[in-house]
Amino acid sequence: MRTLKPVDVVIVGGGWTGLLMAKELSADSARSIVVLERGPARKTADYIDDMDELDYAIRLRMMQDIRHETVTVRHTVQDRALPVRQYGSFLPGTGTGGGGEHWSGISYRYLPQSFKIASHLRERYGAARLPEDHALQDWPVTFDELEPFYWQAEQLLGLSGKAGNLRGKRQPGGNIFEGPRSHEYPTPPMKRPYLAELFHQAATKLGYHPHPLPAATNSQSYRNPDGILRSGCVYCGYCERYGCMIGAKAQPTNTLLPVLNRRRNFTLRNGCWVRRVVVESGKARGVTYIDVSGEEVFQPAEMVMLASWSINNTRLLLLSKIGEPYNPATGKGQIGRNLTHQVSLPAAMAFFPQPLNRFIGAGSAGVAIADFDADFLDHSDLGFQGGGIIYTVCYGFRPMANFGVVPTSVKSTWGSDWKKAALHHYDRTGRISFYGEHHSYRSHYMDLDPTYKDKYGDPLIRMTIDWTDNERRMGAHMSVKAAEIARAMGATEITPHPGLRRYDATRYQSTHIQGGVIMGDSPENSAINSYHQLWQTPNLFVLGASAWPQNPSVNPTLTALALTHRAAHAIRTRSLL
Amino acid sequence: MRRRHFLSLSAESVGGLLIYSLQRTPLRAQSQSGTIRVPLKFFTEKQALLLAAAAARIFPSDDTGPGANEAGVVLYIDRQLASAYGRDRFRYTAEPFLDGPPELGHQGPLTPRQIYSEGLAQLEGIDTLSPEDADAKLRSIERTPFFSLLRQHTIEGMFCDPMHGGNIDKIGWQLIGFPGPRMSYFSEVDSYYGKPFRPRPESLSEILGRPVTPSEDEEPA
């Protein structure tokens, strides 16, 4: 195997966390940085002709090539895992920018209490009320420590929204349940498409506290602290599963790459499939990868960073035999544990008498309430812990994937009666959705599959995951609340969510997979410290939401960026190595 | 070399609308009479007629407007199956193929082409049946993977960008008031509350002012 010229830092994965870390560390011009990205190069100009639903939303052009690698899933350790053969419950991105190119951009901060959830629940309800099998854990970092880095990430994105808690003062119109912010959002809230306006009015009438979804799509043109100018959103409705053709949605290629491309100490290599991290005598020496020409090479580096999303980060450590694989029978081992997804539900389908123009919108143009998040609701008679946000987002409704939804009063799924109903309801149907907490459990984890392999013969990740009664009861409760809001919005027919049963790998939920390489305050309860640094191998960092001890309801990207900023800051100022 | 097959569409049914040939050069039907012969890439003419008859029962032409026949749904399916998609380009196909719970998704070994090939045998004669008998025939296979794929492809062919062969002259988009891709709704987003905004639909190549290569025509990666 050929050995390449050594570099200071090699980063695996050219998405949000990898390129952000590269930008921060390459600010010191003496440090050489190489980013290895498996997928193709991407840039804003590529997206000018991407408004094709078949190519992008159905054939999934932006996603990892599932022919080459997928995951296997089973519900319990007794079951045989089978491969996810077609994408379903999550959509891992590939190419420069990764999932950050095709995301929706909904960018909440986590709540202060989310970082201390295990102690909070124990204090409030007593250990006996927690699920027997739970693996909930406090984070080794607090909201207050992270706040300045949240603010940095929000400026990077030009986040639009409305503060609900500015330095401890409640702000009407914002999310009053949030932790205190040091600053108002960089750009004002996005315009409200009609369905979001209906939700806003109904939630206000019901006494809730509606607020604009924090959006990484700028509401107006904005220049970030790096000097990158991006235009405001025009609500074309092609965000999730697409790249933004005008750069209004913050993506790694339109925020980080323009800065990095000017730096001579930065190199991005596309088409590079990393297979192993090489560790000798407790120190990472570099990575081996198959390059774009098909040759396997060794890239030596002083510092190795994995930034390839939760599943791939975990898999690379397991394939490289770094750390101890988690064993659910004994609870020992740190790599692969605390796998969580997100309780993401179409909580109620609402059928309206009037047209909604649902093709207008953006992936994060919407309104939410946090009145049912965390412990803001009274759980005493509910039989579950936690909560989440109820929201509606006008992401731009496109017909190939969405045509044909009809109220339950229509019994047929094809033919004249169905067609008549589906045509009538097509632009009169709205969705009230829910993003909820997914606790971690001792029995939910990732390991290497014994049967199925990727295109190079390496084992796939096997996910052992299911819903428990906590998520099922939470989902049922929130569907009732969502249906009440839909009624107040003027819906004439409402189909509540039928209820969660088993974890369903075929229905899209979100691409928010967390855990596998979690952070904690000691090597006894975690794989990495709060700076994403492996306890046993301090020059190896594992970035992103693989570090989450559990899922705290809302979407993880902003927190992943804030924690990356914090780690980069520590590397630059405190010489962690 | 495959013998060339054509699907004959009556010019009356497409009413002088714009049709894209498989070579991507627009063909304008000049008259309101006679027929237009569209070359098929994958199916034989007989197979195409069977599928067209089935798709026309799933999404019929009736008093609520045109359906699968007018939209050219069968042309969409023909091109998709001729492309890498037909050979299972978008699926993990490593063995072993084992049955599992429905939550783990379709686990079968058949490619879309093979599923259609099996399904077509069950459609034999459907193009000569009365609508009621054709519906009965379809109801008898309603629970097969073939039918669910055909239903999905019928909807896709109704509403795809016309460059993919279906949705001829944006007839599906006109039916539902979908404008197609559009560069901006900045002034409409909050000025049409409760009122329909229904601009004339435009295809991707129309808004860009240049041809766009459909993904099914790209060289397989």
PDB file of C-alpha atoms in Angstrom, chain A residues 307-533:
ATOM      1  CA  ALA A 307     -17.005  13.342  10.658  1.00  0.00           C
ATOM      2  CA  SER A 308     -18.990  10.899   8.576  1.00  0.00           C
ATOM      3  CA  TRP A 309     -22.360  10.808  10.418  1.00  0.00           C
ATOM      4  CA  SER A 310     -23.398   8.661  13.368  1.00  0.00           C
ATOM      5  CA  ILE A 311     -23.632   5.318  11.612  1.00  0.00           C
ATOM      6  CA  ASN A 312     -20.450   5.651   9.552  1.00  0.00           C
ATOM      7  CA  ASN A 313     -18.424   6.999  12.507  1.00  0.00           C
ATOM      8  CA  THR A 314     -19.439   4.033  14.631  1.00  0.00           C
ATOM      9  CA  ARG A 315     -18.796   1.601  11.812  1.00  0.00           C
ATOM     10  CA  LEU A 316     -15.291   2.925  11.120  1.00  0.00           C
ATOM     11  CA  LEU A 317     -14.318   2.490  14.776  1.00  0.00           C
ATOM     12  CA  LEU A 318     -15.723  -1.036  14.876  1.00  0.00           C
ATOM     13  CA  LEU A 319     -14.060  -2.014  11.584  1.00  0.00           C
ATOM     14  CA  SER A 320     -10.772  -0.570  12.858  1.00  0.00           C
ATOM     15  CA  LYS A 321     -11.143  -2.430  16.186  1.00  0.00           C
ATOM     16  CA  ILE A 322     -10.787   0.780  18.154  1.00  0.00           C
ATOM     17  CA  GLY A 323     -12.364   0.743  21.614  1.00  0.00           C
ATOM     18  CA  GLU A 324     -14.504  -2.030  23.035  1.00  0.00           C
ATOM     19  CA  PRO A 325     -17.694  -2.956  21.135  1.00  0.00           C
ATOM     20  CA  TYR A 326     -20.791  -2.508  23.284  1.00  0.00           C
ATOM     21  CA  ASN A 327     -22.350  -5.700  24.594  1.00  0.00           C
ATOM     22  CA  PRO A 328     -26.037  -5.315  25.550  1.00  0.00           C
ATOM     23  CA  ALA A 329     -25.956  -8.445  27.718  1.00  0.00           C
ATOM     24  CA  THR A 330     -23.283  -7.090  30.052  1.00  0.00           C
ATOM     25  CA  GLY A 331     -23.587  -3.357  29.421  1.00  0.00           C
ATOM     26  CA  LYS A 332     -19.826  -3.283  28.893  1.00  0.00           C
ATOM     27  CA  GLY A 333     -18.056  -1.641  25.971  1.00  0.00           C
ATOM     28  CA  GLN A 334     -18.579   1.881  24.682  1.00  0.00           C
ATOM     29  CA  ILE A 335     -18.633   1.666  20.866  1.00  0.00           C
ATOM     30  CA  GLY A 336     -22.104   1.286  19.408  1.00  0.00           C
ATOM     31  CA  ARG A 337     -24.195   2.029  22.491  1.00  0.00           C
ATOM     32  CA  ASN A 338     -27.077   4.483  22.991  1.00  0.00           C
ATOM     33  CA  LEU A 339     -28.442   4.286  19.458  1.00  0.00           C
ATOM     34  CA  THR A 340     -31.435   6.607  19.131  1.00  0.00           C
ATOM     35  CA  HIS A 341     -33.560   7.972  16.316  1.00  0.00           C
ATOM     36  CA  GLN A 342     -36.321  10.565  16.772  1.00  0.00           C
ATOM     37  CA  VAL A 343     -40.057  10.219  17.271  1.00  0.00           C
ATOM     38  CA  SER A 344     -40.971  11.960  14.023  1.00  0.00           C
ATOM     39  CA  LEU A 345     -44.642  11.629  13.165  1.00  0.00           C
ATOM     40  CA  PRO A 346     -47.163  12.967  10.717  1.00  0.00           C
ATOM     41  CA  ALA A 347     -49.316  13.421  13.824  1.00  0.00           C
ATOM     42  CA  ALA A 348     -52.478  14.454  11.970  1.00  0.00           C
ATOM     43  CA  MET A 349     -53.483  14.790   8.331  1.00  0.00           C
ATOM     44  CA  ALA A 350     -55.923  17.677   8.010  1.00  0.00           C
ATOM     45  CA  PHE A 351     -58.336  18.106   5.090  1.00  0.00           C
ATOM     46  CA  PHE A 352     -59.452  21.664   4.439  1.00  0.00           C
ATOM     47  CA  PRO A 353     -62.272  23.081   2.341  1.00  0.00           C
ATOM     48  CA  GLN A 354     -60.052  25.754   0.764  1.00  0.00           C
ATOM     49  CA  PRO A 355     -56.891  25.494  -1.393  1.00  0.00           C
ATOM     50  CA  LEU A 356     -53.570  25.885   0.391  1.00  0.00           C
ATOM     51  CA  ASN A 357     -51.012  26.464  -2.418  1.00  0.00           C
ATOM     52  CA  ARG A 358     -48.798  23.933  -0.708  1.00  0.00           C
ATOM     53  CA  PHE A 359     -46.202  23.929  -3.461  1.00  0.00           C
ATOM     54  CA  ILE A 360     -45.055  27.282  -2.019  1.00  0.00           C
ATOM     55  CA  GLY A 361     -42.618  27.063   0.847  1.00  0.00           C
ATOM     56  CA  ALA A 362     -39.230  26.043   2.156  1.00  0.00           C
ATOM     57  CA  GLY A 363     -37.916  23.144   4.200  1.00  0.00           C
ATOM     58  CA  SER A 364     -38.020  25.192   7.355  1.00  0.00           C
ATOM     59  CA  ALA A 365     -40.803  27.701   6.610  1.00  0.00           C
ATOM     60  CA  GLY A 366     -43.207  26.833   9.368  1.00  0.00           C
ATOM     61  CA  VAL A 367     -44.574  27.409  12.832  1.00  0.00           C
ATOM     62  CA  ALA A 368     -44.219  25.293  15.965  1.00  0.00           C
ATOM     63  CA  ILE A 369     -45.256  25.105  19.583  1.00  0.00           C
ATOM     64  CA  ALA A 370     -42.981  23.831  22.337  1.00  0.00           C
ATOM     65  CA  ASP A 371     -45.763  23.728  24.932  1.00  0.00           C
ATOM     66  CA  PHE A 372     -45.530  19.909  24.852  1.00  0.00           C
ATOM     67  CA  ASP A 373     -41.737  19.621  24.832  1.00  0.00           C
ATOM     68  CA  ALA A 374     -39.551  18.227  27.651  1.00  0.00           C
ATOM     69  CA  ASP A 375     -41.293  18.829  30.972  1.00  0.00           C
ATOM     70  CA  PHE A 376     -43.423  21.815  29.923  1.00  0.00           C
ATOM     71  CA  LEU A 377     -46.445  19.522  30.002  1.00  0.00           C
ATOM     72  CA  ASP A 378     -47.754  17.812  33.120  1.00  0.00           C
ATOM     73  CA  HIS A 379     -46.721  14.174  32.874  1.00  0.00           C
ATOM     74  CA  SER A 380     -48.353  12.985  36.081  1.00  0.00           C
ATOM     75  CA  ASP A 381     -51.167  11.037  34.380  1.00  0.00           C
ATOM     76  CA  LEU A 382     -49.582  10.417  30.993  1.00  0.00           C
ATOM     77  CA  GLY A 383     -47.579   7.212  31.333  1.00  0.00           C
ATOM     78  CA  PHE A 384     -44.607   8.547  29.428  1.00  0.00           C
ATOM     79  CA  GLN A 385     -41.641  10.860  29.895  1.00  0.00           C
ATOM     80  CA  GLY A 386     -40.522  13.669  27.652  1.00  0.00           C
ATOM     81  CA  GLY A 387     -42.187  15.358  24.737  1.00  0.00           C
ATOM     82  CA  GLY A 388     -41.414  17.390  21.688  1.00  0.00           C
ATOM     83  CA  ILE A 389     -42.585  20.079  19.331  1.00  0.00           C
ATOM     84  CA  ILE A 390     -45.812  20.071  17.352  1.00  0.00           C
ATOM     85  CA  TYR A 391     -45.390  21.985  14.114  1.00  0.00           C
ATOM     86  CA  THR A 392     -46.375  22.481  10.552  1.00  0.00           C
ATOM     87  CA  VAL A 393     -43.810  23.132   7.875  1.00  0.00           C
ATOM     88  CA  CYS A 394     -44.584  24.193   4.320  1.00  0.00           C
ATOM     89  CA  TYR A 395     -41.665  22.438   2.713  1.00  0.00           C
ATOM     90  CA  GLY A 396     -43.029  22.581  -0.826  1.00  0.00           C
ATOM     91  CA  PHE A 397     -45.473  19.862  -1.756  1.00  0.00           C
ATOM     92  CA  ARG A 398     -44.634  17.941  -4.933  1.00  0.00           C
ATOM     93  CA  PRO A 399     -47.023  15.523  -6.604  1.00  0.00           C
ATOM     94  CA  MET A 400     -45.074  12.402  -7.633  1.00  0.00           C
ATOM     95  CA  ALA A 401     -44.504  11.332  -4.041  1.00  0.00           C
ATOM     96  CA  ASN A 402     -47.485  13.037  -2.432  1.00  0.00           C
ATOM     97  CA  PHE A 403     -50.487  12.626  -4.723  1.00  0.00           C
ATOM     98  CA  GLY A 404     -53.242  10.305  -3.613  1.00  0.00           C
ATOM     99  CA  VAL A 405     -53.762  11.089   0.077  1.00  0.00           C
ATOM    100  CA  VAL A 406     -57.478  11.019   0.830  1.00  0.00           C
ATOM    101  CA  PRO A 407     -59.564  11.082   4.017  1.00  0.00           C
ATOM    102  CA  THR A 408     -60.435   7.737   5.593  1.00  0.00           C
ATOM    103  CA  SER A 409     -64.030   8.189   4.360  1.00  0.00           C
ATOM    104  CA  VAL A 410     -62.740   7.314   0.872  1.00  0.00           C
ATOM    105  CA  LYS A 411     -62.302   3.548   0.719  1.00  0.00           C
ATOM    106  CA  SER A 412     -60.622   3.024  -2.651  1.00  0.00           C
ATOM    107  CA  THR A 413     -56.940   3.521  -3.475  1.00  0.00           C
ATOM    108  CA  TRP A 414     -57.307   3.565  -7.267  1.00  0.00           C
ATOM    109  CA  GLY A 415     -60.009   4.101  -9.907  1.00  0.00           C
ATOM    110  CA  SER A 416     -62.528   6.876 -10.504  1.00  0.00           C
ATOM    111  CA  ASP A 417     -63.764   7.461  -6.937  1.00  0.00           C
ATOM    112  CA  TRP A 418     -60.238   7.630  -5.583  1.00  0.00           C
ATOM    113  CA  LYS A 419     -59.077   9.868  -8.420  1.00  0.00           C
ATOM    114  CA  LYS A 420     -61.956  12.289  -7.864  1.00  0.00           C
ATOM    115  CA  ALA A 421     -61.235  12.525  -4.131  1.00  0.00           C
ATOM    116  CA  ALA A 422     -57.471  12.704  -4.574  1.00  0.00           C
ATOM    117  CA  LEU A 423     -57.767  15.526  -7.134  1.00  0.00           C
ATOM    118  CA  HIS A 424     -60.077  17.448  -4.816  1.00  0.00           C
ATOM    119  CA  HIS A 425     -57.903  17.027  -1.730  1.00  0.00           C
ATOM    120  CA  TYR A 426     -54.501  17.360  -3.367  1.00  0.00           C
ATOM    121  CA  ASP A 427     -54.011  21.027  -2.542  1.00  0.00           C
ATOM    122  CA  ARG A 428     -56.380  21.036   0.414  1.00  0.00           C
ATOM    123  CA  THR A 429     -54.428  18.657   2.646  1.00  0.00           C
ATOM    124  CA  GLY A 430     -52.092  19.804   5.392  1.00  0.00           C
ATOM    125  CA  ARG A 431     -49.954  17.892   7.812  1.00  0.00           C
ATOM    126  CA  ILE A 432     -49.454  18.633  11.494  1.00  0.00           C
ATOM    127  CA  SER A 433     -46.229  16.980  12.559  1.00  0.00           C
ATOM    128  CA  PHE A 434     -44.399  16.067  15.719  1.00  0.00           C
ATOM    129  CA  TYR A 435     -40.713  15.777  16.586  1.00  0.00           C
ATOM    130  CA  GLY A 436     -40.293  13.984  19.900  1.00  0.00           C
ATOM    131  CA  GLU A 437     -37.640  12.754  22.264  1.00  0.00           C
ATOM    132  CA  HIS A 438     -36.257   9.313  21.770  1.00  0.00           C
ATOM    133  CA  HIS A 439     -34.707   8.036  24.984  1.00  0.00           C
ATOM    134  CA  SER A 440     -31.714   5.740  24.907  1.00  0.00           C
ATOM    135  CA  TYR A 441     -32.145   2.131  26.049  1.00  0.00           C
ATOM    136  CA  ARG A 442     -29.641  -0.540  26.967  1.00  0.00           C
ATOM    137  CA  SER A 443     -31.023  -2.840  24.270  1.00  0.00           C
ATOM    138  CA  HIS A 444     -30.701  -0.341  21.389  1.00  0.00           C
ATOM    139  CA  TYR A 445     -27.248  -0.294  19.841  1.00  0.00           C
ATOM    140  CA  MET A 446     -25.113  -0.800  16.748  1.00  0.00           C
ATOM    141  CA  ASP A 447     -22.632  -3.560  15.972  1.00  0.00           C
ATOM    142  CA  LEU A 448     -21.228  -5.206  12.830  1.00  0.00           C
ATOM    143  CA  ASP A 449     -23.594  -7.438  10.902  1.00  0.00           C
ATOM    144  CA  PRO A 450     -22.461 -11.073  10.677  1.00  0.00           C
ATOM    145  CA  THR A 451     -23.886 -11.642   7.167  1.00  0.00           C
ATOM    146  CA  TYR A 452     -24.194  -8.596   4.943  1.00  0.00           C
ATOM    147  CA  LYS A 453     -21.239  -6.671   3.509  1.00  0.00           C
ATOM    148  CA  ASP A 454     -20.447  -3.477   1.605  1.00  0.00           C
ATOM    149  CA  LYS A 455     -18.924  -3.445  -1.858  1.00  0.00           C
ATOM    150  CA  TYR A 456     -15.429  -3.976  -0.458  1.00  0.00           C
ATOM    151  CA  GLY A 457     -16.500  -6.914   1.681  1.00  0.00           C
ATOM    152  CA  ASP A 458     -16.570  -5.028   4.994  1.00  0.00           C
ATOM    153  CA  PRO A 459     -19.508  -5.869   7.300  1.00  0.00           C
ATOM    154  CA  LEU A 460     -22.459  -3.477   7.393  1.00  0.00           C
ATOM    155  CA  ILE A 461     -23.672  -1.823  10.588  1.00  0.00           C
ATOM    156  CA  ARG A 462     -26.446  -3.725  12.297  1.00  0.00           C
ATOM    157  CA  MET A 463     -28.969  -1.536  14.129  1.00  0.00           C
ATOM    158  CA  THR A 464     -30.945  -3.096  16.945  1.00  0.00           C
ATOM    159  CA  ILE A 465     -33.763  -0.654  17.628  1.00  0.00           C
ATOM    160  CA  ASP A 466     -37.488  -0.525  18.327  1.00  0.00           C
ATOM    161  CA  TRP A 467     -40.074   1.769  19.814  1.00  0.00           C
ATOM    162  CA  THR A 468     -41.020   1.273  23.439  1.00  0.00           C
ATOM    163  CA  ASP A 469     -44.228   2.190  25.231  1.00  0.00           C
ATOM    164  CA  ASN A 470     -42.707   5.553  26.116  1.00  0.00           C
ATOM    165  CA  GLU A 471     -42.537   6.604  22.450  1.00  0.00           C
ATOM    166  CA  ARG A 472     -45.851   4.923  21.590  1.00  0.00           C
ATOM    167  CA  ARG A 473     -47.753   6.734  24.340  1.00  0.00           C
ATOM    168  CA  MET A 474     -46.011   9.988  23.557  1.00  0.00           C
ATOM    169  CA  GLY A 475     -46.947   9.681  19.878  1.00  0.00           C
ATOM    170  CA  ALA A 476     -50.568   8.872  20.693  1.00  0.00           C
ATOM    171  CA  HIS A 477     -50.871  11.837  23.065  1.00  0.00           C
ATOM    172  CA  MET A 478     -49.341  14.246  20.554  1.00  0.00           C
ATOM    173  CA  SER A 479     -51.586  13.013  17.745  1.00  0.00           C
ATOM    174  CA  VAL A 480     -54.614  13.973  19.845  1.00  0.00           C
ATOM    175  CA  LYS A 481     -53.144  17.437  20.456  1.00  0.00           C
ATOM    176  CA  ALA A 482     -52.257  17.824  16.762  1.00  0.00           C
ATOM    177  CA  ALA A 483     -55.805  16.874  15.751  1.00  0.00           C
ATOM    178  CA  GLU A 484     -57.196  19.532  18.132  1.00  0.00           C
ATOM    179  CA  ILE A 485     -55.001  22.140  16.484  1.00  0.00           C
ATOM    180  CA  ALA A 486     -56.063  20.927  13.013  1.00  0.00           C
ATOM    181  CA  ARG A 487     -59.700  21.345  14.031  1.00  0.00           C
ATOM    182  CA  ALA A 488     -59.013  24.875  15.260  1.00  0.00           C
ATOM    183  CA  MET A 489     -57.327  25.571  11.909  1.00  0.00           C
ATOM    184  CA  GLY A 490     -60.622  24.826  10.162  1.00  0.00           C
ATOM    185  CA  ALA A 491     -59.975  21.290   8.915  1.00  0.00           C
ATOM    186  CA  THR A 492     -63.211  19.479   8.104  1.00  0.00           C
ATOM    187  CA  GLU A 493     -61.782  15.956   8.162  1.00  0.00           C
ATOM    188  CA  ILE A 494     -58.792  14.832  10.206  1.00  0.00           C
ATOM    189  CA  THR A 495     -56.844  11.569  10.149  1.00  0.00           C
ATOM    190  CA  PRO A 496     -54.775  11.209  13.310  1.00  0.00           C
ATOM    191  CA  HIS A 497     -51.624   9.098  13.180  1.00  0.00           C
ATOM    192  CA  PRO A 498     -52.606   5.422  13.581  1.00  0.00           C
ATOM    193  CA  GLY A 499     -50.044   4.925  16.343  1.00  0.00           C
ATOM    194  CA  LEU A 500     -46.466   3.690  16.519  1.00  0.00           C
ATOM    195  CA  ARG A 501     -46.001  -0.055  16.690  1.00  0.00           C
ATOM    196  CA  ARG A 502     -42.603  -1.517  15.705  1.00  0.00           C
ATOM    197  CA  TYR A 503     -39.712   0.605  14.423  1.00  0.00           C
ATOM    198  CA  ASP A 504     -40.487   0.930  10.722  1.00  0.00           C
ATOM    199  CA  ALA A 505     -37.456   1.133   8.436  1.00  0.00           C
ATOM    200  CA  THR A 506     -39.633   1.840   5.386  1.00  0.00           C
ATOM    201  CA  ARG A 507     -41.298   5.117   6.446  1.00  0.00           C
ATOM    202  CA  TYR A 508     -39.237   8.304   6.345  1.00  0.00           C
ATOM    203  CA  GLN A 509     -38.886   9.721   9.840  1.00  0.00           C
ATOM    204  CA  SER A 510     -35.811  11.939   9.825  1.00  0.00           C
ATOM    205  CA  THR A 511     -32.107  11.500   9.180  1.00  0.00           C
ATOM    206  CA  HIS A 512     -31.425  12.173  12.855  1.00  0.00           C
ATOM    207  CA  ILE A 513     -29.669   9.025  13.999  1.00  0.00           C
ATOM    208  CA  GLN A 514     -27.747   9.579  17.204  1.00  0.00           C
ATOM    209  CA  GLY A 515     -25.343   7.692  19.410  1.00  0.00           C
ATOM    210  CA  GLY A 516     -22.758   4.983  18.890  1.00  0.00           C
ATOM    211  CA  VAL A 517     -19.783   7.027  20.093  1.00  0.00           C
ATOM    212  CA  ILE A 518     -21.275   8.992  22.980  1.00  0.00           C
ATOM    213  CA  MET A 519     -19.748  11.741  25.085  1.00  0.00           C
ATOM    214  CA  GLY A 520     -19.604  11.592  28.843  1.00  0.00           C
ATOM    215  CA  ASP A 521     -17.601  12.608  31.864  1.00  0.00           C
ATOM    216  CA  SER A 522     -15.533   9.439  32.167  1.00  0.00           C
ATOM    217  CA  PRO A 523     -14.280   6.458  30.133  1.00  0.00           C
ATOM    218  CA  GLU A 524     -16.614   4.347  32.284  1.00  0.00           C
ATOM    219  CA  ASN A 525     -19.762   5.810  30.740  1.00  0.00           C
ATOM    220  CA  SER A 526     -18.661   7.089  27.337  1.00  0.00           C
ATOM    221  CA  ALA A 527     -16.327   6.782  24.362  1.00  0.00           C
ATOM    222  CA  ILE A 528     -15.364  10.453  24.055  1.00  0.00           C
ATOM    223  CA  ASN A 529     -15.098  13.563  26.191  1.00  0.00           C
ATOM    224  CA  SER A 530     -16.996  16.785  25.644  1.00  0.00           C
ATOM    225  CA  TYR A 531     -14.430  17.852  23.021  1.00  0.00           C
ATOM    226  CA  HIS A 532     -15.251  14.774  20.895  1.00  0.00           C
ATOM    227  CA  GLN A 533     -11.867  13.292  21.805  1.00  0.00           C
TER     228      GLN A 533
END
